Short mmCIF file of C-alpha atoms in Angstrom, two decimals:
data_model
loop_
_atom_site.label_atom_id
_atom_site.label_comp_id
_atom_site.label_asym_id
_atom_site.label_seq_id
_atom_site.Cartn_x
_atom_site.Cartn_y
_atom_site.Cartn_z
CA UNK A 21 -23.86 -11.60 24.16
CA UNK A 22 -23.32 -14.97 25.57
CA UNK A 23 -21.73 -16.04 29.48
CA UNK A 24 -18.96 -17.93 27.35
CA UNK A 25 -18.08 -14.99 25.28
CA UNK A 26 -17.43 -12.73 28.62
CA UNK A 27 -15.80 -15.29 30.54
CA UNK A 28 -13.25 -15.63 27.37
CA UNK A 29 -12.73 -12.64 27.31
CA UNK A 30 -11.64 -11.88 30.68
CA UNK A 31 -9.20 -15.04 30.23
CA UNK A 32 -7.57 -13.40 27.51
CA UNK A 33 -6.26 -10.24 29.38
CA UNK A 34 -3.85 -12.54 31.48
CA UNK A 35 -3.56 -15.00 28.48
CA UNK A 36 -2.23 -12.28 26.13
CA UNK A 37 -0.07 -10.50 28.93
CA UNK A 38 1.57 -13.74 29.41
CA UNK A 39 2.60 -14.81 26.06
CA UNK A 40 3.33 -11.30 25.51
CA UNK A 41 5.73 -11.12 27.97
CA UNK A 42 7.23 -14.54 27.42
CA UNK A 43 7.84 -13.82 23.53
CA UNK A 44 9.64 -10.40 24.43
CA UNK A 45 11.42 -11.93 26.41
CA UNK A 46 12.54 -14.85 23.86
CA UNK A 47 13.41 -12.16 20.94
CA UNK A 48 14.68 -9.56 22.36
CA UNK A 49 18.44 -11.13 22.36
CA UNK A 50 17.57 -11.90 18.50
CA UNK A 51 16.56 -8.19 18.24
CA UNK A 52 19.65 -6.94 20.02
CA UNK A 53 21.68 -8.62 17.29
CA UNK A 54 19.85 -7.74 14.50
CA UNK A 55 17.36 -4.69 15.13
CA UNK A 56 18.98 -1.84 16.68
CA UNK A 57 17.38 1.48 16.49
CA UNK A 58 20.30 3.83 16.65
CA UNK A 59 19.68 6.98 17.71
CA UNK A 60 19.74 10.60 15.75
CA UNK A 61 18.63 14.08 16.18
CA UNK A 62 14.70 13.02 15.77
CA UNK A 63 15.47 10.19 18.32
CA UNK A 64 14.27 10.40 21.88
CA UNK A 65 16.50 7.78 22.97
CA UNK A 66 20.28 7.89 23.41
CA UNK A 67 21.31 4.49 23.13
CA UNK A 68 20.97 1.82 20.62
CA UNK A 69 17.69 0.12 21.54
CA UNK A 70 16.86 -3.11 19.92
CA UNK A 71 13.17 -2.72 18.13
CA UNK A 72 10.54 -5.20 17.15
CA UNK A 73 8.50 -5.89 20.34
CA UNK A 74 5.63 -5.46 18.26
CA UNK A 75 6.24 -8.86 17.03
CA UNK A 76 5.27 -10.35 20.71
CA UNK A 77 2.60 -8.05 21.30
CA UNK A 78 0.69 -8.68 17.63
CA UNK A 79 1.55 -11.95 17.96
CA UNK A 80 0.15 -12.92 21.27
CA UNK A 81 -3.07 -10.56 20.74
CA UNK A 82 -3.80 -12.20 17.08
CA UNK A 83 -3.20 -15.91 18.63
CA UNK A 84 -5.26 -15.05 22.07
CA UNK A 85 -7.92 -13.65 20.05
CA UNK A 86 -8.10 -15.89 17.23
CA UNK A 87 -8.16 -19.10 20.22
CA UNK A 88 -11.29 -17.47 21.58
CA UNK A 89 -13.14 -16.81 18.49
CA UNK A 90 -12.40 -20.69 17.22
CA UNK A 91 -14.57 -21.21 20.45
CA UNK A 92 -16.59 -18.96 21.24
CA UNK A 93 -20.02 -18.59 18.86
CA UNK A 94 -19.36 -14.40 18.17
CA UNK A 95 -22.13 -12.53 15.76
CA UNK A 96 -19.99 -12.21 12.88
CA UNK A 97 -16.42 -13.70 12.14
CA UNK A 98 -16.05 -12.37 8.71
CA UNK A 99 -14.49 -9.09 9.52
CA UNK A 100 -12.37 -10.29 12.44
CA UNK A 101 -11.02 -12.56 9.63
CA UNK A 102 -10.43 -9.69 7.39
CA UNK A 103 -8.63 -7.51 10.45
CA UNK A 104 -6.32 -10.72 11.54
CA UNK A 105 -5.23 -10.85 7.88
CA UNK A 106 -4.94 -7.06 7.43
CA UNK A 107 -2.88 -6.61 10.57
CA UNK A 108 -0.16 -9.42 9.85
CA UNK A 109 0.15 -7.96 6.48
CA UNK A 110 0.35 -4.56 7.54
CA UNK A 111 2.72 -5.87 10.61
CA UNK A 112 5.01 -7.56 7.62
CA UNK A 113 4.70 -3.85 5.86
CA UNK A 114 6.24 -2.31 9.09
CA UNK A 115 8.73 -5.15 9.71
CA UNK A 116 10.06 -4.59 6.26
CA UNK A 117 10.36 -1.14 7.07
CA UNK A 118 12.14 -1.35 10.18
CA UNK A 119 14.97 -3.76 8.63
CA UNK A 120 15.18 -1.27 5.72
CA UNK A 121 13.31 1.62 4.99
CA UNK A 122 10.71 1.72 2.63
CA UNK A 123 9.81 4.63 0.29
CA UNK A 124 6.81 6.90 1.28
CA UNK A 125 4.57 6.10 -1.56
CA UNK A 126 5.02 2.54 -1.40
CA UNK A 127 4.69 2.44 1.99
CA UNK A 128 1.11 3.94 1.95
CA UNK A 129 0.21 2.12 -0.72
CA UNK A 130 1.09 -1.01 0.91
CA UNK A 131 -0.68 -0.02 4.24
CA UNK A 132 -4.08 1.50 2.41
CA UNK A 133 -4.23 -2.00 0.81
CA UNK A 134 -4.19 -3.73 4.52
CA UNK A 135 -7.23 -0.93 5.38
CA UNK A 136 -9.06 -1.43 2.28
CA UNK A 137 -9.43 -5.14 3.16
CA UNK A 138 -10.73 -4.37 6.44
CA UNK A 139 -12.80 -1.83 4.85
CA UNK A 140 -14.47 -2.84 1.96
CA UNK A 141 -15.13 -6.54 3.82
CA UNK A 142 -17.55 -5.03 6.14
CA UNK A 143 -21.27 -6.15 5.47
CA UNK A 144 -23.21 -3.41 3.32
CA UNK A 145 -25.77 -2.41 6.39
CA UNK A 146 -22.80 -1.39 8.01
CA UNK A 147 -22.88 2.73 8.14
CA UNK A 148 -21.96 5.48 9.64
CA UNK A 149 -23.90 7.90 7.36
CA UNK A 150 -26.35 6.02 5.69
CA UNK A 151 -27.54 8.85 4.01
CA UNK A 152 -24.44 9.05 1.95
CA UNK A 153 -23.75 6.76 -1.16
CA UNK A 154 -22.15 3.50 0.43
CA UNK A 155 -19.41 4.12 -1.96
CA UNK A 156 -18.19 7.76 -0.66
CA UNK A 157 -18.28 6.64 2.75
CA UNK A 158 -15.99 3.78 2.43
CA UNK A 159 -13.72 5.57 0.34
CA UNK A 160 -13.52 8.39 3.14
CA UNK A 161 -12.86 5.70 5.63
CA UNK A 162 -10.09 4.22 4.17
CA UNK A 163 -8.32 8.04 4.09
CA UNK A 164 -9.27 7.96 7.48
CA UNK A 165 -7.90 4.59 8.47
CA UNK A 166 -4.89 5.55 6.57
CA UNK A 167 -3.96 8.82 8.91
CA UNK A 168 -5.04 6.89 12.07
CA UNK A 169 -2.78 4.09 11.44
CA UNK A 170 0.11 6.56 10.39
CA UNK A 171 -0.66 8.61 13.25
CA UNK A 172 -0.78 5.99 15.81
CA UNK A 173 2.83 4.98 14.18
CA UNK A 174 4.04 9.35 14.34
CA UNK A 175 2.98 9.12 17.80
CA UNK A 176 5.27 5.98 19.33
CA UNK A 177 7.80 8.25 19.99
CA UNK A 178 8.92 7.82 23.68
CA UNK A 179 9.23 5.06 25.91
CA UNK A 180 5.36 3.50 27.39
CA UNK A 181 3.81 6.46 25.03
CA UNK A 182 2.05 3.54 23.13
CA UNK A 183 0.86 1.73 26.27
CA UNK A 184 -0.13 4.93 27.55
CA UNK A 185 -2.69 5.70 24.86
CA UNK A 186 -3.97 1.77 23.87
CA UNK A 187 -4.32 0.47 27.18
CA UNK A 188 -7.04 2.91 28.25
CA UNK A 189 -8.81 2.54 25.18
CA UNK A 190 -9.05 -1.33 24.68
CA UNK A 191 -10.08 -1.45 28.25
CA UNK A 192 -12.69 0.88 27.80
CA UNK A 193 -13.88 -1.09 24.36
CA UNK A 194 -13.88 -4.61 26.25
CA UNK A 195 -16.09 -2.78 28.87
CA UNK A 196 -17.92 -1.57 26.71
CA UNK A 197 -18.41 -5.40 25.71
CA UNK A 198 -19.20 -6.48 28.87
CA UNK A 199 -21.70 -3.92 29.39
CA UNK A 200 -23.58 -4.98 25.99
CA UNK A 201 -22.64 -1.45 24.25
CA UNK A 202 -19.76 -3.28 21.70
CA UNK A 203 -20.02 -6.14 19.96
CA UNK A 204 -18.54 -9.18 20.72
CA UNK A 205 -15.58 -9.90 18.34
CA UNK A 206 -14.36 -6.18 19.06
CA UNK A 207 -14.31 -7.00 22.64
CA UNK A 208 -12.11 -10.49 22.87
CA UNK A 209 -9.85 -8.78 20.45
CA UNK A 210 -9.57 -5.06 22.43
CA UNK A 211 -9.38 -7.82 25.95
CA UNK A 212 -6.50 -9.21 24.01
CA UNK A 213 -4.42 -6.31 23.12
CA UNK A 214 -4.56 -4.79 26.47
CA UNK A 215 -3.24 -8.00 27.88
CA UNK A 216 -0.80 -8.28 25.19
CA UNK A 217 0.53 -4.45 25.85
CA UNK A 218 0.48 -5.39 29.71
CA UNK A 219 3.09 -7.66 28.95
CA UNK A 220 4.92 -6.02 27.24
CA UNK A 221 5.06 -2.83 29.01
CA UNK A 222 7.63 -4.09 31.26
CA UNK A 223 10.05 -4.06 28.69
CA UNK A 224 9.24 -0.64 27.36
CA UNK A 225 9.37 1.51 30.39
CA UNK A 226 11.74 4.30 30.59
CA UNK A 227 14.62 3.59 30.02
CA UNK A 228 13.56 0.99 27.44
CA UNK A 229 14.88 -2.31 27.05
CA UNK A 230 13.05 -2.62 23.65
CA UNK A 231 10.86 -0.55 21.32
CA UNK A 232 7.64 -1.86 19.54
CA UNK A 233 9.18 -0.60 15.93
CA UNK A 234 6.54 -0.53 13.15
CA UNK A 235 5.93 -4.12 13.34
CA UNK A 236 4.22 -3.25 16.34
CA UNK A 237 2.79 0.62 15.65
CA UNK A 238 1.26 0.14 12.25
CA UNK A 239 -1.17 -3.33 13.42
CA UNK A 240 -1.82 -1.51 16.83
CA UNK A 241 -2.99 1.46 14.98
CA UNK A 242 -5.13 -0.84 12.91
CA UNK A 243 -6.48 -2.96 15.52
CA UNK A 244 -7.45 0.41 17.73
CA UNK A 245 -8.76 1.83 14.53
CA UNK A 246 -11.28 -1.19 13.87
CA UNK A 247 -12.20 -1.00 17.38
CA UNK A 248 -13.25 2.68 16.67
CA UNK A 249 -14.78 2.24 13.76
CA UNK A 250 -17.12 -0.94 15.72
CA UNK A 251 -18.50 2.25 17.89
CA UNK A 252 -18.98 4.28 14.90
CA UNK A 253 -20.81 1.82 13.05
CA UNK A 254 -23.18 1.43 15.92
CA UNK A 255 -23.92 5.62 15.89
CA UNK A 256 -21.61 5.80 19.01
CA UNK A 257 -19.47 9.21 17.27
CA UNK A 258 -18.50 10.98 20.43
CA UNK A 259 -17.55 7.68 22.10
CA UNK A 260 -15.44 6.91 19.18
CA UNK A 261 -13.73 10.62 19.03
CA UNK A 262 -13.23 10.96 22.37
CA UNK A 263 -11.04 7.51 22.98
CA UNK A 264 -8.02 8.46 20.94
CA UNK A 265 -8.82 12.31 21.15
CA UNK A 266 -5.40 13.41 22.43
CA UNK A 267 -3.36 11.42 19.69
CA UNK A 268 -5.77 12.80 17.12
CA UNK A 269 -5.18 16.48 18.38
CA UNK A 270 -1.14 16.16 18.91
CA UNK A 271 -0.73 14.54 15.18
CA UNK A 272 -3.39 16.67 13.18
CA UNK A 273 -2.22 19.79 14.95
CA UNK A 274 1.61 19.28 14.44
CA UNK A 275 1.08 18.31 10.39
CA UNK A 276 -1.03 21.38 9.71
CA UNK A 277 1.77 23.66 11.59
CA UNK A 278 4.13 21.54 9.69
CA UNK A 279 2.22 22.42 6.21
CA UNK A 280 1.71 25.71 7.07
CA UNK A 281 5.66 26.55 7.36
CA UNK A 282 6.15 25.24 4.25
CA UNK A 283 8.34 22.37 6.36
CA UNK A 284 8.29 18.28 4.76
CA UNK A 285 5.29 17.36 7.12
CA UNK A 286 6.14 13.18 5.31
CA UNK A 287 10.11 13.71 6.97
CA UNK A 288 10.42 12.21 10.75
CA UNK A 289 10.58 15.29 12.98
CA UNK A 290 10.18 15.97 16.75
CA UNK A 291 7.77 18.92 16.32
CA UNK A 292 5.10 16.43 18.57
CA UNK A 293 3.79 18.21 21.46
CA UNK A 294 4.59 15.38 23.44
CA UNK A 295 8.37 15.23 22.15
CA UNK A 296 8.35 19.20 22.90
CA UNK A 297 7.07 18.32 26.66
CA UNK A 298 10.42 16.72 26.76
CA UNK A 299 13.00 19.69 25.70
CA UNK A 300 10.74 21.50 28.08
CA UNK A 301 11.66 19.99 31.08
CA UNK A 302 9.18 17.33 31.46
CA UNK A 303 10.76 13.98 32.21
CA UNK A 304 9.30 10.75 30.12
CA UNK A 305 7.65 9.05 32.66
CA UNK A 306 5.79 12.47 33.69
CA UNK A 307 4.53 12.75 29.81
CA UNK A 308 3.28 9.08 29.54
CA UNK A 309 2.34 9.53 33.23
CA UNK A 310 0.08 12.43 32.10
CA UNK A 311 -1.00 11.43 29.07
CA UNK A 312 -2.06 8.29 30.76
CA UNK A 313 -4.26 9.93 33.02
CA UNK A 314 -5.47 12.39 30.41
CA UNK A 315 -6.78 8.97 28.34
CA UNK A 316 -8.18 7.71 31.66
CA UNK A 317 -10.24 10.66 31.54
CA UNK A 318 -11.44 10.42 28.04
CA UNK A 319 -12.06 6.95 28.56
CA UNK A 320 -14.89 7.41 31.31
CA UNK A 321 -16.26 10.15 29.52
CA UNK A 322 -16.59 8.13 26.25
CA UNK A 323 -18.26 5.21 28.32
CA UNK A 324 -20.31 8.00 30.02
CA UNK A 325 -21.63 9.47 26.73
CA UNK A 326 -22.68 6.07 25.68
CA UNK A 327 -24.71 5.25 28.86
CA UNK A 328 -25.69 8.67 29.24
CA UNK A 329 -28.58 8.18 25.85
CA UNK A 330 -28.78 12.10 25.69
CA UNK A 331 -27.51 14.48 22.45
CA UNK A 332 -26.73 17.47 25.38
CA UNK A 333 -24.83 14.92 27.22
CA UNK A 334 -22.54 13.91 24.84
CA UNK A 335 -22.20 17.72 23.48
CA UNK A 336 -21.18 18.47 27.09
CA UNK A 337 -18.60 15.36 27.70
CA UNK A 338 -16.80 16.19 24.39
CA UNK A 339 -16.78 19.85 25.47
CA UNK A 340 -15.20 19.03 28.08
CA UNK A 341 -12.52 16.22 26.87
CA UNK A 342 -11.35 18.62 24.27
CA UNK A 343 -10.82 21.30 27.04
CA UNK A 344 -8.72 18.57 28.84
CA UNK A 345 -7.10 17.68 25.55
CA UNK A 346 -5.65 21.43 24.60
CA UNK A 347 -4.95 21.93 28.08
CA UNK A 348 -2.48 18.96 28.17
CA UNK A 349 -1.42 20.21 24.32
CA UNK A 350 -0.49 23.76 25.53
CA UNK A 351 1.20 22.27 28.89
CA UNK A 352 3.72 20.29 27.04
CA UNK A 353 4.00 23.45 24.58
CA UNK A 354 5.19 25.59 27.22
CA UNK A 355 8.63 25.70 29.12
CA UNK A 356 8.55 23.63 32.76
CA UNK A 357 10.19 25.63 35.51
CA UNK A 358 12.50 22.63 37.44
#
């Protein structure tokens, strides 16, 4: 990896906070007028809160990113290409959506078609199991890409929640840049989504002055997802499991309760563990707060596993991040005395 790339990519953190910030701030008396989320019984909010941040934050990590790559010599532009078009796509999908709602099936449809194209663009030596037929792996990362991205968008459900789970992991992917263990385009474009969501995170702390909407949730989702998938490509599976571990357990663990009483896992619900953590007691900030720190921890442990070179290792780092993950998943399941 080249000097040039890692300076860049240190530039963009502030860059991206900055413009980040500075387009919040310049939208959200647009949003106010015209993108209220009103709350209901799913809501976590109480208030009207305008939504579409997700506009500044895509925006300023697509045009930080995309500045550095136009200058910056990186391995292979072809799939950042293919993820900057997939995510404003996807981002239109979700803006649609917010304005007026869009059916399920279309919906997916839509968004698979914004993960095929990151898919199905990546170079043929590109594997994760290369003993399977290219064909079924693909096809089995696309479903996957399809439930991260929906997950990611299930899970920004409180104020900072969001922040709290994507700033941890795009910090740990550009470090894992810096260090030579990612490559580079993943890295300026994780560098620029932290900055971006360190802009806007002043705007989204509790009590929120805005919401990211799914403008915002469905791109981030994709962006973190391609980020992942860099690590898995490069045989780095615990790394890449243990990063978003905690939104993977709450979401997959609250739609197979949700199948198995018979309930309509598709309908918005707050059957989250981390939306439970608040009717038991737990304040916002203290569930981001936690979750935070829980993603802290995952984060050096998926860095660890990488440096670490060693199959027990990693078998005894992602023992012990899924310990830390159900103990945080049973905590918010469970009543808080005040």
């Amino acid at each position: 990896m080249t000097i040039s790339a890692l300076q860049f990519s240190l530039l963009a953190i502030p860059a991206a906070a900055l413009l980040s910030a500075s387009m919040t701030r310049a939208i959200l008396p647009l949003l106010l007028k015209h993108a209220l989320a009103k709350p209901n019984a799913r809501s976590s909010h109480r208030i009207p809160t305008p939504q579409g941040g997700g506009i500044a934050v895509i925006g300023a990590t697509l045009v930080v990113a995309g500045a550095i790559m136009a200058n910056v010599a990186a391995p292979d532009l072809t799939i950042p290409v293919a993820v900057f078009g997939a995510t404003l796509f996807i981002a239109a999908v979700g803006f649609a959506d917010d304005v007026n709602s869009i059916p399920v099936l279309p919906r997916l449809v839509l968004q698979g078609l914004a993960i095929a194209a990151v898919v199905f663009a990546a170079p043929d030596d590109l594997r994760i199991v290369p003993a399977w037929p290219l064909w079924i792996e693909r096809a089995l990362t696309l479903l996957a890409g399809l439930w991260f991205v929906n997950l990611v968008n299930f899970m920004d459900g409180l104020d900072l929640m969001t922040v709290a789970e994507a700033v941890p992991v795009t910090a740990a992917v550009a470090l894992l840049g810096w260090l030579g263990d990612a490559p580079a385009s993943a890295m300026i474009i994780a560098a620029a989504l932290f900055g971006a969501l360190l802009g806007f995170a002043p705007f989204n702390r509790p009590v929120a002055k805005i919401f990211l909407g799914d403008v915002g949730s469905l791109p981030i989702g994709l962006l973190l997802g391609w980020c992942l998938l860099q690590l898995a490509w490069q045989q780095q599976f615990v790394a890449a499991l243990l990063l978003p571990l905690y939104y993977l357990a709450d979401a997959t663990v609250t739609l197979l309760q949700r199948m198995a009483r018979r309930e309509p896992f598709w309908a918005a619900h707050r059957s989250h563990f981390y939306q439970r953590a608040t009717d038991n007691n737990f304040t916002v900030s203290r569930v981001v707060g936690e979750v935070f720190a829980l993603n802290v921890g995952l984060a050096v442990l998926a860095i660890a596993s990488i440096r670490a070179h060693s199959v027990a290792v990693d078998v005894a780092i992602l023992l012990a991040g899924s310990i830390a993950v159900a103990l945080l998943l049973r905590r918010f399941s469970r009543r808080r005395a005040l």
